[in-house]
Amino acid sequence: MLVLVAPGQGAQTPGFLTPWLDLPGVEDQLRDWSAAIDLDLVHYGTKATEEEIRDTAVAQPLLVASALISARQLFPTAGDLAAKVGAAAGHSVGELAAAALTGTLSEGEAMALVRRRGLAMAEAAAITETGMAALLGGSEDVVLPHLEKLGLTPANVNGAGQIVAAGTAEQIAALVEDKPEGTRRVVPLKVAGAFHTHHMAPAVSALEAAVAELSPADPHPRYVSNKDGRVVTSGQEVVQRLVGQVANPVRWDLCMETFKELGVTALIEAAPGGTLTGLAKRALPGVRTLALKTPADLDAARELIATTANAAAASAE
């Protein structure tokens, strides 16, 4: 079974969209979305600096656009994706890409919503100087009490020995100086706020208003939620979870547990891929993984899709 995943904030790097613009129709699609959401995705994805694309209001639409563009190179139609993918999920803002790829939202709706999300979360982040840092290694039994002692929130429980802490700049600095026992490294992330914590509560109201007029469809294929790793079958519930998730921890560890329970054998991460495949390699041994970083990865991805489909057909005989 193939799982398709979309990365979250921090995966972006300067110029990462540049090679994708060489593919037919990609630049036109990006310019259409740019006009619709009043944000120049082509400029920010090709020429902007690292600091410019660190801006939450810029990074989030860029990441969703990239995931959609790259995934559609592999699955040109919704029916094609539903036939070949067993489940889809996204990490944090990647959930909006997953909602579009599973047909819960249209691509236009997802881009409009991620624009509102990015702006609302940027406004919330501006209230207090906050940030996030990844802790590599260490057991949850040791890490979580240590974070609580410092007043930090475990905003992302990613599995594979990785927890992301979020809080004020002072709290993050204290964590860097005083890391939990057994933790190899504390790595500050390229994000501009303490996402998935109470610091983002003001953004929830803005998103509630933004989704009020949407009529989401039920997802196909299965949609796996960051809230608790559960498969969500109602489009309306997917959208409700998207709203609340901005102020609640991401449980990517539980998403990967669900992938395992569903029988995952292969996982493809949409562009700019790498982070989630890295976690899967450690947490899902034996699962074939592939990260879409540039269009040069598309042929290998197509081969993996075909191999997985053939194996599924053989096992069904």
PDB file of C-alpha atoms in Angstrom:
ATOM      1  CA  MET A   1       0.000   0.000   0.000  1.00  0.00           C
ATOM      2  CA  LEU A   2       1.267   3.445  -0.964  1.00  0.00           C
ATOM      3  CA  VAL A   3       1.011   6.446   1.380  1.00  0.00           C
ATOM      4  CA  LEU A   4       1.375   9.993   0.043  1.00  0.00           C
ATOM      5  CA  VAL A   5       2.523  12.675   2.498  1.00  0.00           C
ATOM      6  CA  ALA A   6       3.134  16.434   2.340  1.00  0.00           C
ATOM      7  CA  PRO A   7       5.795  18.230   4.413  1.00  0.00           C
ATOM      8  CA  GLY A   8       5.324  21.074   6.867  1.00  0.00           C
ATOM      9  CA  GLN A   9       6.878  24.435   7.556  1.00  0.00           C
ATOM     10  CA  GLY A  10      10.657  24.521   7.728  1.00  0.00           C
ATOM     11  CA  ALA A  11      11.051  22.265   4.671  1.00  0.00           C
ATOM     12  CA  GLN A  12      11.349  25.269   2.338  1.00  0.00           C
ATOM     13  CA  THR A  13      14.734  26.471   1.041  1.00  0.00           C
ATOM     14  CA  PRO A  14      15.592  29.423  -1.230  1.00  0.00           C
ATOM     15  CA  GLY A  15      14.882  28.680  -4.880  1.00  0.00           C
ATOM     16  CA  PHE A  16      13.326  25.263  -4.255  1.00  0.00           C
ATOM     17  CA  LEU A  17      10.556  25.801  -6.804  1.00  0.00           C
ATOM     18  CA  THR A  18      12.921  26.828  -9.623  1.00  0.00           C
ATOM     19  CA  PRO A  19      13.325  23.405 -11.334  1.00  0.00           C
ATOM     20  CA  TRP A  20       9.587  22.715 -11.173  1.00  0.00           C
ATOM     21  CA  LEU A  21       8.856  25.758 -13.348  1.00  0.00           C
ATOM     22  CA  ASP A  22      10.471  23.980 -16.302  1.00  0.00           C
ATOM     23  CA  LEU A  23       7.582  21.488 -16.411  1.00  0.00           C
ATOM     24  CA  PRO A  24       4.650  22.229 -18.753  1.00  0.00           C
ATOM     25  CA  GLY A  25       1.864  24.228 -17.144  1.00  0.00           C
ATOM     26  CA  VAL A  26       3.510  24.646 -13.736  1.00  0.00           C
ATOM     27  CA  GLU A  27       4.379  28.334 -14.015  1.00  0.00           C
ATOM     28  CA  ASP A  28       0.907  29.153 -15.362  1.00  0.00           C
ATOM     29  CA  GLN A  29      -0.711  27.290 -12.456  1.00  0.00           C
ATOM     30  CA  LEU A  30       1.470  29.069  -9.908  1.00  0.00           C
ATOM     31  CA  ARG A  31       0.675  32.444 -11.448  1.00  0.00           C
ATOM     32  CA  ASP A  32      -3.053  31.675 -11.346  1.00  0.00           C
ATOM     33  CA  TRP A  33      -2.838  30.794  -7.653  1.00  0.00           C
ATOM     34  CA  SER A  34      -0.639  33.852  -7.054  1.00  0.00           C
ATOM     35  CA  ALA A  35      -3.293  36.144  -8.495  1.00  0.00           C
ATOM     36  CA  ALA A  36      -6.058  34.428  -6.523  1.00  0.00           C
ATOM     37  CA  ILE A  37      -4.333  34.742  -3.137  1.00  0.00           C
ATOM     38  CA  ASP A  38      -2.373  37.973  -3.772  1.00  0.00           C
ATOM     39  CA  LEU A  39       1.039  36.411  -3.209  1.00  0.00           C
ATOM     40  CA  ASP A  40       3.735  35.994  -5.874  1.00  0.00           C
ATOM     41  CA  LEU A  41       4.512  32.305  -5.489  1.00  0.00           C
ATOM     42  CA  VAL A  42       6.868  32.306  -8.472  1.00  0.00           C
ATOM     43  CA  HIS A  43       9.026  35.066  -6.998  1.00  0.00           C
ATOM     44  CA  TYR A  44       9.090  33.631  -3.495  1.00  0.00           C
ATOM     45  CA  GLY A  45       9.747  30.110  -4.735  1.00  0.00           C
ATOM     46  CA  THR A  46      12.628  31.079  -7.009  1.00  0.00           C
ATOM     47  CA  LYS A  47      14.285  34.377  -6.029  1.00  0.00           C
ATOM     48  CA  ALA A  48      13.404  35.157  -2.407  1.00  0.00           C
ATOM     49  CA  THR A  49      15.923  34.933   0.409  1.00  0.00           C
ATOM     50  CA  GLU A  50      15.848  32.455   3.272  1.00  0.00           C
ATOM     51  CA  GLU A  51      14.607  35.184   5.600  1.00  0.00           C
ATOM     52  CA  GLU A  52      11.777  36.139   3.226  1.00  0.00           C
ATOM     53  CA  ILE A  53      10.467  32.591   2.925  1.00  0.00           C
ATOM     54  CA  ARG A  54      10.762  32.069   6.666  1.00  0.00           C
ATOM     55  CA  ASP A  55       7.792  34.441   6.975  1.00  0.00           C
ATOM     56  CA  THR A  56       4.830  32.268   7.953  1.00  0.00           C
ATOM     57  CA  ALA A  57       2.471  34.109   5.619  1.00  0.00           C
ATOM     58  CA  VAL A  58       4.783  33.255   2.701  1.00  0.00           C
ATOM     59  CA  ALA A  59       6.092  29.824   3.678  1.00  0.00           C
ATOM     60  CA  GLN A  60       2.723  28.137   4.171  1.00  0.00           C
ATOM     61  CA  PRO A  61       1.211  28.895   0.721  1.00  0.00           C
ATOM     62  CA  LEU A  62       4.562  28.059  -0.906  1.00  0.00           C
ATOM     63  CA  LEU A  63       4.650  24.630   0.719  1.00  0.00           C
ATOM     64  CA  VAL A  64       1.070  23.726  -0.157  1.00  0.00           C
ATOM     65  CA  ALA A  65       1.556  24.900  -3.746  1.00  0.00           C
ATOM     66  CA  SER A  66       4.748  22.859  -4.059  1.00  0.00           C
ATOM     67  CA  ALA A  67       3.109  19.719  -2.674  1.00  0.00           C
ATOM     68  CA  LEU A  68       0.165  20.039  -5.055  1.00  0.00           C
ATOM     69  CA  ILE A  69       2.329  20.775  -8.099  1.00  0.00           C
ATOM     70  CA  SER A  70       4.677  17.855  -7.461  1.00  0.00           C
ATOM     71  CA  ALA A  71       1.960  15.337  -6.562  1.00  0.00           C
ATOM     72  CA  ARG A  72      -0.046  16.183  -9.667  1.00  0.00           C
ATOM     73  CA  GLN A  73       2.955  15.236 -11.821  1.00  0.00           C
ATOM     74  CA  LEU A  74       2.478  11.707 -10.510  1.00  0.00           C
ATOM     75  CA  PHE A  75      -1.319  11.660 -10.255  1.00  0.00           C
ATOM     76  CA  PRO A  76      -2.805  13.956 -12.915  1.00  0.00           C
ATOM     77  CA  THR A  77      -6.403  13.310 -11.843  1.00  0.00           C
ATOM     78  CA  ALA A  78      -8.182  12.764  -8.557  1.00  0.00           C
ATOM     79  CA  GLY A  79      -9.320   9.359  -9.777  1.00  0.00           C
ATOM     80  CA  ASP A  80      -5.767   8.334 -10.586  1.00  0.00           C
ATOM     81  CA  LEU A  81      -4.608   9.274  -7.104  1.00  0.00           C
ATOM     82  CA  ALA A  82      -7.532   7.538  -5.389  1.00  0.00           C
ATOM     83  CA  ALA A  83      -6.837   4.355  -7.363  1.00  0.00           C
ATOM     84  CA  LYS A  84      -3.126   4.178  -6.562  1.00  0.00           C
ATOM     85  CA  VAL A  85      -2.768   5.729  -3.094  1.00  0.00           C
ATOM     86  CA  GLY A  86      -4.034   3.963   0.021  1.00  0.00           C
ATOM     87  CA  ALA A  87      -3.838   6.929   2.388  1.00  0.00           C
ATOM     88  CA  ALA A  88      -2.650  10.540   2.477  1.00  0.00           C
ATOM     89  CA  ALA A  89      -1.527  12.852   5.230  1.00  0.00           C
ATOM     90  CA  GLY A  90       0.366  16.079   5.727  1.00  0.00           C
ATOM     91  CA  HIS A  91       2.540  17.385   8.515  1.00  0.00           C
ATOM     92  CA  SER A  92       1.093  20.603   9.984  1.00  0.00           C
ATOM     93  CA  VAL A  93       0.401  22.936   7.030  1.00  0.00           C
ATOM     94  CA  GLY A  94       0.901  19.899   4.785  1.00  0.00           C
ATOM     95  CA  GLU A  95      -2.532  18.783   5.994  1.00  0.00           C
ATOM     96  CA  LEU A  96      -4.082  21.383   3.688  1.00  0.00           C
ATOM     97  CA  ALA A  97      -2.264  19.845   0.727  1.00  0.00           C
ATOM     98  CA  ALA A  98      -3.518  16.422   1.818  1.00  0.00           C
ATOM     99  CA  ALA A  99      -7.062  17.791   2.046  1.00  0.00           C
ATOM    100  CA  ALA A 100      -6.835  18.941  -1.578  1.00  0.00           C
ATOM    101  CA  LEU A 101      -5.147  15.767  -2.825  1.00  0.00           C
ATOM    102  CA  THR A 102      -7.885  13.618  -1.246  1.00  0.00           C
ATOM    103  CA  GLY A 103     -10.610  15.790  -2.791  1.00  0.00           C
ATOM    104  CA  THR A 104     -11.898  17.181   0.505  1.00  0.00           C
ATOM    105  CA  LEU A 105     -11.137  20.691  -0.750  1.00  0.00           C
ATOM    106  CA  SER A 106     -10.478  21.923  -4.248  1.00  0.00           C
ATOM    107  CA  GLU A 107      -6.950  23.091  -4.950  1.00  0.00           C
ATOM    108  CA  GLY A 108      -8.231  26.677  -5.128  1.00  0.00           C
ATOM    109  CA  GLU A 109      -9.982  26.324  -1.774  1.00  0.00           C
ATOM    110  CA  ALA A 110      -6.857  24.868  -0.196  1.00  0.00           C
ATOM    111  CA  MET A 111      -4.704  27.716  -1.509  1.00  0.00           C
ATOM    112  CA  ALA A 112      -7.155  30.358  -0.306  1.00  0.00           C
ATOM    113  CA  LEU A 113      -7.394  28.705   3.110  1.00  0.00           C
ATOM    114  CA  VAL A 114      -3.636  28.314   3.526  1.00  0.00           C
ATOM    115  CA  ARG A 115      -3.212  31.992   2.686  1.00  0.00           C
ATOM    116  CA  ARG A 116      -5.652  32.898   5.464  1.00  0.00           C
ATOM    117  CA  ARG A 117      -3.957  30.402   7.782  1.00  0.00           C
ATOM    118  CA  GLY A 118      -0.498  31.803   7.139  1.00  0.00           C
ATOM    119  CA  LEU A 119      -1.595  35.392   7.689  1.00  0.00           C
ATOM    120  CA  ALA A 120      -3.531  34.535  10.855  1.00  0.00           C
ATOM    121  CA  MET A 121      -0.661  32.529  12.321  1.00  0.00           C
ATOM    122  CA  ALA A 122       1.836  35.264  11.429  1.00  0.00           C
ATOM    123  CA  GLU A 123      -0.341  37.782  13.259  1.00  0.00           C
ATOM    124  CA  ALA A 124      -0.560  35.492  16.280  1.00  0.00           C
ATOM    125  CA  ALA A 125       3.203  34.952  16.228  1.00  0.00           C
ATOM    126  CA  ALA A 126       3.800  38.720  16.210  1.00  0.00           C
ATOM    127  CA  ILE A 127       2.165  39.135  19.615  1.00  0.00           C
ATOM    128  CA  THR A 128       5.093  37.505  21.439  1.00  0.00           C
ATOM    129  CA  GLU A 129       8.548  36.523  20.144  1.00  0.00           C
ATOM    130  CA  THR A 130       8.295  32.747  19.907  1.00  0.00           C
ATOM    131  CA  GLY A 131       9.912  29.858  18.108  1.00  0.00           C
ATOM    132  CA  MET A 132      10.458  26.115  17.830  1.00  0.00           C
ATOM    133  CA  ALA A 133      13.352  23.694  18.180  1.00  0.00           C
ATOM    134  CA  ALA A 134      13.757  20.020  17.343  1.00  0.00           C
ATOM    135  CA  LEU A 135      15.162  17.668  19.958  1.00  0.00           C
ATOM    136  CA  LEU A 136      16.984  14.736  18.400  1.00  0.00           C
ATOM    137  CA  GLY A 137      17.277  11.615  20.514  1.00  0.00           C
ATOM    138  CA  GLY A 138      16.192  11.079  24.080  1.00  0.00           C
ATOM    139  CA  SER A 139      13.196   9.239  25.469  1.00  0.00           C
ATOM    140  CA  GLU A 140       9.767  10.812  25.868  1.00  0.00           C
ATOM    141  CA  ASP A 141       9.812   9.897  29.558  1.00  0.00           C
ATOM    142  CA  VAL A 142      12.776  12.246  30.018  1.00  0.00           C
ATOM    143  CA  VAL A 143      12.133  14.881  27.333  1.00  0.00           C
ATOM    144  CA  LEU A 144       8.500  15.719  28.092  1.00  0.00           C
ATOM    145  CA  PRO A 145       8.968  16.508  31.822  1.00  0.00           C
ATOM    146  CA  HIS A 146      12.040  18.582  30.943  1.00  0.00           C
ATOM    147  CA  LEU A 147      10.021  20.651  28.463  1.00  0.00           C
ATOM    148  CA  GLU A 148       7.284  21.143  31.023  1.00  0.00           C
ATOM    149  CA  LYS A 149       9.875  22.360  33.545  1.00  0.00           C
ATOM    150  CA  LEU A 150      11.027  25.006  31.054  1.00  0.00           C
ATOM    151  CA  GLY A 151       7.453  26.024  30.190  1.00  0.00           C
ATOM    152  CA  LEU A 152       7.705  24.633  26.659  1.00  0.00           C
ATOM    153  CA  THR A 153       5.077  22.694  24.694  1.00  0.00           C
ATOM    154  CA  PRO A 154       5.816  19.453  22.769  1.00  0.00           C
ATOM    155  CA  ALA A 155       4.258  20.917  19.612  1.00  0.00           C
ATOM    156  CA  ASN A 156       5.274  18.079  17.280  1.00  0.00           C
ATOM    157  CA  VAL A 157       5.685  14.520  18.522  1.00  0.00           C
ATOM    158  CA  ASN A 158       7.225  13.137  15.361  1.00  0.00           C
ATOM    159  CA  GLY A 159       8.338   9.668  16.413  1.00  0.00           C
ATOM    160  CA  ALA A 160      11.706   8.170  15.494  1.00  0.00           C
ATOM    161  CA  GLY A 161      13.307   9.957  18.438  1.00  0.00           C
ATOM    162  CA  GLN A 162      12.246  13.464  17.447  1.00  0.00           C
ATOM    163  CA  ILE A 163      10.132  15.929  19.423  1.00  0.00           C
ATOM    164  CA  VAL A 164       9.732  19.589  18.485  1.00  0.00           C
ATOM    165  CA  ALA A 165       9.386  22.034  21.360  1.00  0.00           C
ATOM    166  CA  ALA A 166       7.701  25.420  21.042  1.00  0.00           C
ATOM    167  CA  GLY A 167       7.511  28.475  23.258  1.00  0.00           C
ATOM    168  CA  THR A 168       8.926  31.943  23.784  1.00  0.00           C
ATOM    169  CA  ALA A 169      12.349  32.904  22.471  1.00  0.00           C
ATOM    170  CA  GLU A 170      13.653  32.914  26.039  1.00  0.00           C
ATOM    171  CA  GLN A 171      12.327  29.405  26.671  1.00  0.00           C
ATOM    172  CA  ILE A 172      13.893  28.091  23.444  1.00  0.00           C
ATOM    173  CA  ALA A 173      17.225  29.691  24.406  1.00  0.00           C
ATOM    174  CA  ALA A 174      17.018  28.024  27.823  1.00  0.00           C
ATOM    175  CA  LEU A 175      16.405  24.665  26.139  1.00  0.00           C
ATOM    176  CA  VAL A 176      19.465  25.084  23.922  1.00  0.00           C
ATOM    177  CA  GLU A 177      21.550  25.735  27.039  1.00  0.00           C
ATOM    178  CA  ASP A 178      19.912  22.977  29.097  1.00  0.00           C
ATOM    179  CA  LYS A 179      18.946  20.059  26.876  1.00  0.00           C
ATOM    180  CA  PRO A 180      17.321  16.936  28.344  1.00  0.00           C
ATOM    181  CA  GLU A 181      19.511  14.009  29.331  1.00  0.00           C
ATOM    182  CA  GLY A 182      19.972  11.631  26.401  1.00  0.00           C
ATOM    183  CA  THR A 183      19.164  14.253  23.754  1.00  0.00           C
ATOM    184  CA  ARG A 184      21.892  14.441  21.116  1.00  0.00           C
ATOM    185  CA  ARG A 185      21.087  17.861  19.718  1.00  0.00           C
ATOM    186  CA  VAL A 186      18.653  20.762  19.976  1.00  0.00           C
ATOM    187  CA  VAL A 187      18.137  22.382  16.563  1.00  0.00           C
ATOM    188  CA  PRO A 188      16.245  25.715  16.301  1.00  0.00           C
ATOM    189  CA  LEU A 189      13.849  25.575  13.327  1.00  0.00           C
ATOM    190  CA  LYS A 190      13.373  28.002  10.437  1.00  0.00           C
ATOM    191  CA  VAL A 191       9.901  29.059  11.570  1.00  0.00           C
ATOM    192  CA  ALA A 192       8.613  32.353  12.907  1.00  0.00           C
ATOM    193  CA  GLY A 193       6.390  31.273  15.758  1.00  0.00           C
ATOM    194  CA  ALA A 194       5.367  28.703  18.360  1.00  0.00           C
ATOM    195  CA  PHE A 195       2.969  26.820  16.125  1.00  0.00           C
ATOM    196  CA  HIS A 196       0.575  24.202  17.493  1.00  0.00           C
ATOM    197  CA  THR A 197       0.542  25.790  20.950  1.00  0.00           C
ATOM    198  CA  HIS A 198      -1.699  28.170  22.899  1.00  0.00           C
ATOM    199  CA  HIS A 199       0.246  31.036  21.292  1.00  0.00           C
ATOM    200  CA  MET A 200      -1.721  30.303  18.091  1.00  0.00           C
ATOM    201  CA  ALA A 201      -5.180  30.522  19.694  1.00  0.00           C
ATOM    202  CA  PRO A 202      -5.990  33.861  17.967  1.00  0.00           C
ATOM    203  CA  ALA A 203      -5.572  32.158  14.574  1.00  0.00           C
ATOM    204  CA  VAL A 204      -8.280  29.600  15.348  1.00  0.00           C
ATOM    205  CA  SER A 205     -11.051  32.225  15.269  1.00  0.00           C
ATOM    206  CA  ALA A 206      -9.819  33.574  11.936  1.00  0.00           C
ATOM    207  CA  LEU A 207      -9.852  30.107  10.411  1.00  0.00           C
ATOM    208  CA  GLU A 208     -13.297  29.306  11.789  1.00  0.00           C
ATOM    209  CA  ALA A 209     -14.604  32.297   9.848  1.00  0.00           C
ATOM    210  CA  ALA A 210     -12.634  31.299   6.746  1.00  0.00           C
ATOM    211  CA  VAL A 211     -14.143  27.792   6.530  1.00  0.00           C
ATOM    212  CA  ALA A 212     -17.729  28.768   7.361  1.00  0.00           C
ATOM    213  CA  GLU A 213     -18.878  28.756   3.740  1.00  0.00           C
ATOM    214  CA  LEU A 214     -16.938  25.716   2.538  1.00  0.00           C
ATOM    215  CA  SER A 215     -18.772  22.515   1.551  1.00  0.00           C
ATOM    216  CA  PRO A 216     -16.054  19.871   1.885  1.00  0.00           C
ATOM    217  CA  ALA A 217     -16.345  16.458   0.245  1.00  0.00           C
ATOM    218  CA  ASP A 218     -15.482  13.214   1.996  1.00  0.00           C
ATOM    219  CA  PRO A 219     -11.842  12.270   1.367  1.00  0.00           C
ATOM    220  CA  HIS A 220     -10.703   9.606  -1.096  1.00  0.00           C
ATOM    221  CA  PRO A 221      -8.275   7.995  -0.496  1.00  0.00           C
ATOM    222  CA  ARG A 222      -8.140   7.807   3.306  1.00  0.00           C
ATOM    223  CA  TYR A 223      -7.096  10.932   5.174  1.00  0.00           C
ATOM    224  CA  VAL A 224      -4.954  10.476   8.302  1.00  0.00           C
ATOM    225  CA  SER A 225      -5.204  13.339  10.810  1.00  0.00           C
ATOM    226  CA  ASN A 226      -2.379  14.988  12.783  1.00  0.00           C
ATOM    227  CA  LYS A 227      -4.629  15.345  15.811  1.00  0.00           C
ATOM    228  CA  ASP A 228      -4.532  11.694  16.825  1.00  0.00           C
ATOM    229  CA  GLY A 229      -3.389   9.686  13.807  1.00  0.00           C
ATOM    230  CA  ARG A 230      -6.959   8.602  13.131  1.00  0.00           C
ATOM    231  CA  VAL A 231      -8.405   7.970   9.674  1.00  0.00           C
ATOM    232  CA  VAL A 232     -11.073  10.644   9.164  1.00  0.00           C
ATOM    233  CA  THR A 233     -13.841   9.757   6.706  1.00  0.00           C
ATOM    234  CA  SER A 234     -15.949  12.924   6.917  1.00  0.00           C
ATOM    235  CA  GLY A 235     -14.888  15.955   4.907  1.00  0.00           C
ATOM    236  CA  GLN A 236     -16.583  18.247   7.376  1.00  0.00           C
ATOM    237  CA  GLU A 237     -14.581  16.720  10.215  1.00  0.00           C
ATOM    238  CA  VAL A 238     -11.353  17.069   8.239  1.00  0.00           C
ATOM    239  CA  VAL A 239     -11.975  20.801   7.927  1.00  0.00           C
ATOM    240  CA  GLN A 240     -12.892  21.160  11.599  1.00  0.00           C
ATOM    241  CA  ARG A 241      -9.641  19.436  12.524  1.00  0.00           C
ATOM    242  CA  LEU A 242      -7.667  21.697  10.182  1.00  0.00           C
ATOM    243  CA  VAL A 243      -8.984  24.696  12.091  1.00  0.00           C
ATOM    244  CA  GLY A 244      -8.272  23.395  15.590  1.00  0.00           C
ATOM    245  CA  GLN A 245      -4.913  21.883  14.683  1.00  0.00           C
ATOM    246  CA  VAL A 246      -3.106  25.238  14.467  1.00  0.00           C
ATOM    247  CA  ALA A 247      -3.227  25.449  18.290  1.00  0.00           C
ATOM    248  CA  ASN A 248      -2.820  21.737  19.089  1.00  0.00           C
ATOM    249  CA  PRO A 249       0.209  19.417  18.933  1.00  0.00           C
ATOM    250  CA  VAL A 250       1.014  17.474  15.766  1.00  0.00           C
ATOM    251  CA  ARG A 251       1.082  13.734  16.487  1.00  0.00           C
ATOM    252  CA  TRP A 252       3.040  12.526  13.483  1.00  0.00           C
ATOM    253  CA  ASP A 253       4.149   9.522  15.539  1.00  0.00           C
ATOM    254  CA  LEU A 254       0.506   8.381  15.665  1.00  0.00           C
ATOM    255  CA  CYS A 255       0.081   9.032  11.934  1.00  0.00           C
ATOM    256  CA  MET A 256       2.975   6.679  11.215  1.00  0.00           C
ATOM    257  CA  GLU A 257       1.472   4.086  13.568  1.00  0.00           C
ATOM    258  CA  THR A 258      -1.723   4.271  11.511  1.00  0.00           C
ATOM    259  CA  PHE A 259       0.228   3.892   8.256  1.00  0.00           C
ATOM    260  CA  LYS A 260       1.717   0.726   9.725  1.00  0.00           C
ATOM    261  CA  GLU A 261      -1.693  -0.599  10.787  1.00  0.00           C
ATOM    262  CA  LEU A 262      -3.071   0.071   7.301  1.00  0.00           C
ATOM    263  CA  GLY A 263      -0.283  -2.015   5.786  1.00  0.00           C
ATOM    264  CA  VAL A 264       1.974   0.627   4.245  1.00  0.00           C
ATOM    265  CA  THR A 265       4.728  -0.767   2.017  1.00  0.00           C
ATOM    266  CA  ALA A 266       5.787   2.444   0.239  1.00  0.00           C
ATOM    267  CA  LEU A 267       5.730   6.151   1.076  1.00  0.00           C
ATOM    268  CA  ILE A 268       6.214   9.132  -1.233  1.00  0.00           C
ATOM    269  CA  GLU A 269       6.752  12.628   0.158  1.00  0.00           C
ATOM    270  CA  ALA A 270       5.680  15.555  -2.022  1.00  0.00           C
ATOM    271  CA  ALA A 271       8.075  18.435  -2.649  1.00  0.00           C
ATOM    272  CA  PRO A 272      10.035  19.786  -0.912  1.00  0.00           C
ATOM    273  CA  GLY A 273      10.524  16.267   0.390  1.00  0.00           C
ATOM    274  CA  GLY A 274      13.053  14.846   2.803  1.00  0.00           C
ATOM    275  CA  THR A 275      11.930  15.443   6.372  1.00  0.00           C
ATOM    276  CA  LEU A 276       9.050  12.971   6.514  1.00  0.00           C
ATOM    277  CA  THR A 277      10.863  10.275   4.566  1.00  0.00           C
ATOM    278  CA  GLY A 278      13.711  10.603   7.052  1.00  0.00           C
ATOM    279  CA  LEU A 279      11.307   9.962   9.926  1.00  0.00           C
ATOM    280  CA  ALA A 280       9.706   7.044   8.063  1.00  0.00           C
ATOM    281  CA  LYS A 281      13.055   5.368   7.439  1.00  0.00           C
ATOM    282  CA  ARG A 282      13.595   5.172  11.186  1.00  0.00           C
ATOM    283  CA  ALA A 283      10.038   4.487  12.355  1.00  0.00           C
ATOM    284  CA  LEU A 284       8.809   2.264   9.500  1.00  0.00           C
ATOM    285  CA  PRO A 285      11.613  -0.197   8.725  1.00  0.00           C
ATOM    286  CA  GLY A 286      11.077  -2.152   5.543  1.00  0.00           C
ATOM    287  CA  VAL A 287       8.887   0.520   3.955  1.00  0.00           C
ATOM    288  CA  ARG A 288      10.255   1.884   0.685  1.00  0.00           C
ATOM    289  CA  THR A 289      10.459   5.679   0.799  1.00  0.00           C
ATOM    290  CA  LEU A 290      10.995   8.363  -1.807  1.00  0.00           C
ATOM    291  CA  ALA A 291      11.237  12.146  -1.379  1.00  0.00           C
ATOM    292  CA  LEU A 292      10.335  14.450  -4.257  1.00  0.00           C
ATOM    293  CA  LYS A 293      13.008  17.137  -4.133  1.00  0.00           C
ATOM    294  CA  THR A 294      13.244  18.068  -7.810  1.00  0.00           C
ATOM    295  CA  PRO A 295      11.611  16.840 -11.041  1.00  0.00           C
ATOM    296  CA  ALA A 296      14.593  14.500 -11.416  1.00  0.00           C
ATOM    297  CA  ASP A 297      12.931  12.324  -8.766  1.00  0.00           C
ATOM    298  CA  LEU A 298       9.695  11.843 -10.712  1.00  0.00           C
ATOM    299  CA  ASP A 299      10.760   8.815 -12.765  1.00  0.00           C
ATOM    300  CA  ALA A 300      11.840   6.911  -9.649  1.00  0.00           C
ATOM    301  CA  ALA A 301       8.554   7.862  -7.994  1.00  0.00           C
ATOM    302  CA  ARG A 302       6.556   6.579 -10.964  1.00  0.00           C
ATOM    303  CA  GLU A 303       8.491   3.315 -10.828  1.00  0.00           C
ATOM    304  CA  LEU A 304       7.727   2.974  -7.111  1.00  0.00           C
ATOM    305  CA  ILE A 305       4.027   3.643  -7.743  1.00  0.00           C
ATOM    306  CA  ALA A 306       3.920   0.989 -10.467  1.00  0.00           C
ATOM    307  CA  THR A 307       5.809  -1.554  -8.361  1.00  0.00           C
ATOM    308  CA  THR A 308       3.474  -1.003  -5.410  1.00  0.00           C
ATOM    309  CA  ALA A 309       0.381  -1.270  -7.603  1.00  0.00           C
ATOM    310  CA  ASN A 310       1.641  -4.498  -9.185  1.00  0.00           C
ATOM    311  CA  ALA A 311       2.374  -6.007  -5.768  1.00  0.00           C
ATOM    312  CA  ALA A 312      -1.109  -5.055  -4.547  1.00  0.00           C
ATOM    313  CA  ALA A 313      -2.707  -6.644  -7.615  1.00  0.00           C
ATOM    314  CA  ALA A 314      -0.685  -9.824  -7.171  1.00  0.00           C
ATOM    315  CA  SER A 315      -1.630 -10.145  -3.498  1.00  0.00           C
ATOM    316  CA  ALA A 316      -5.306  -9.692  -4.381  1.00  0.00           C
ATOM    317  CA  GLU A 317      -5.283 -12.645  -6.784  1.00  0.00           C
TER     318      GLU A 317
END
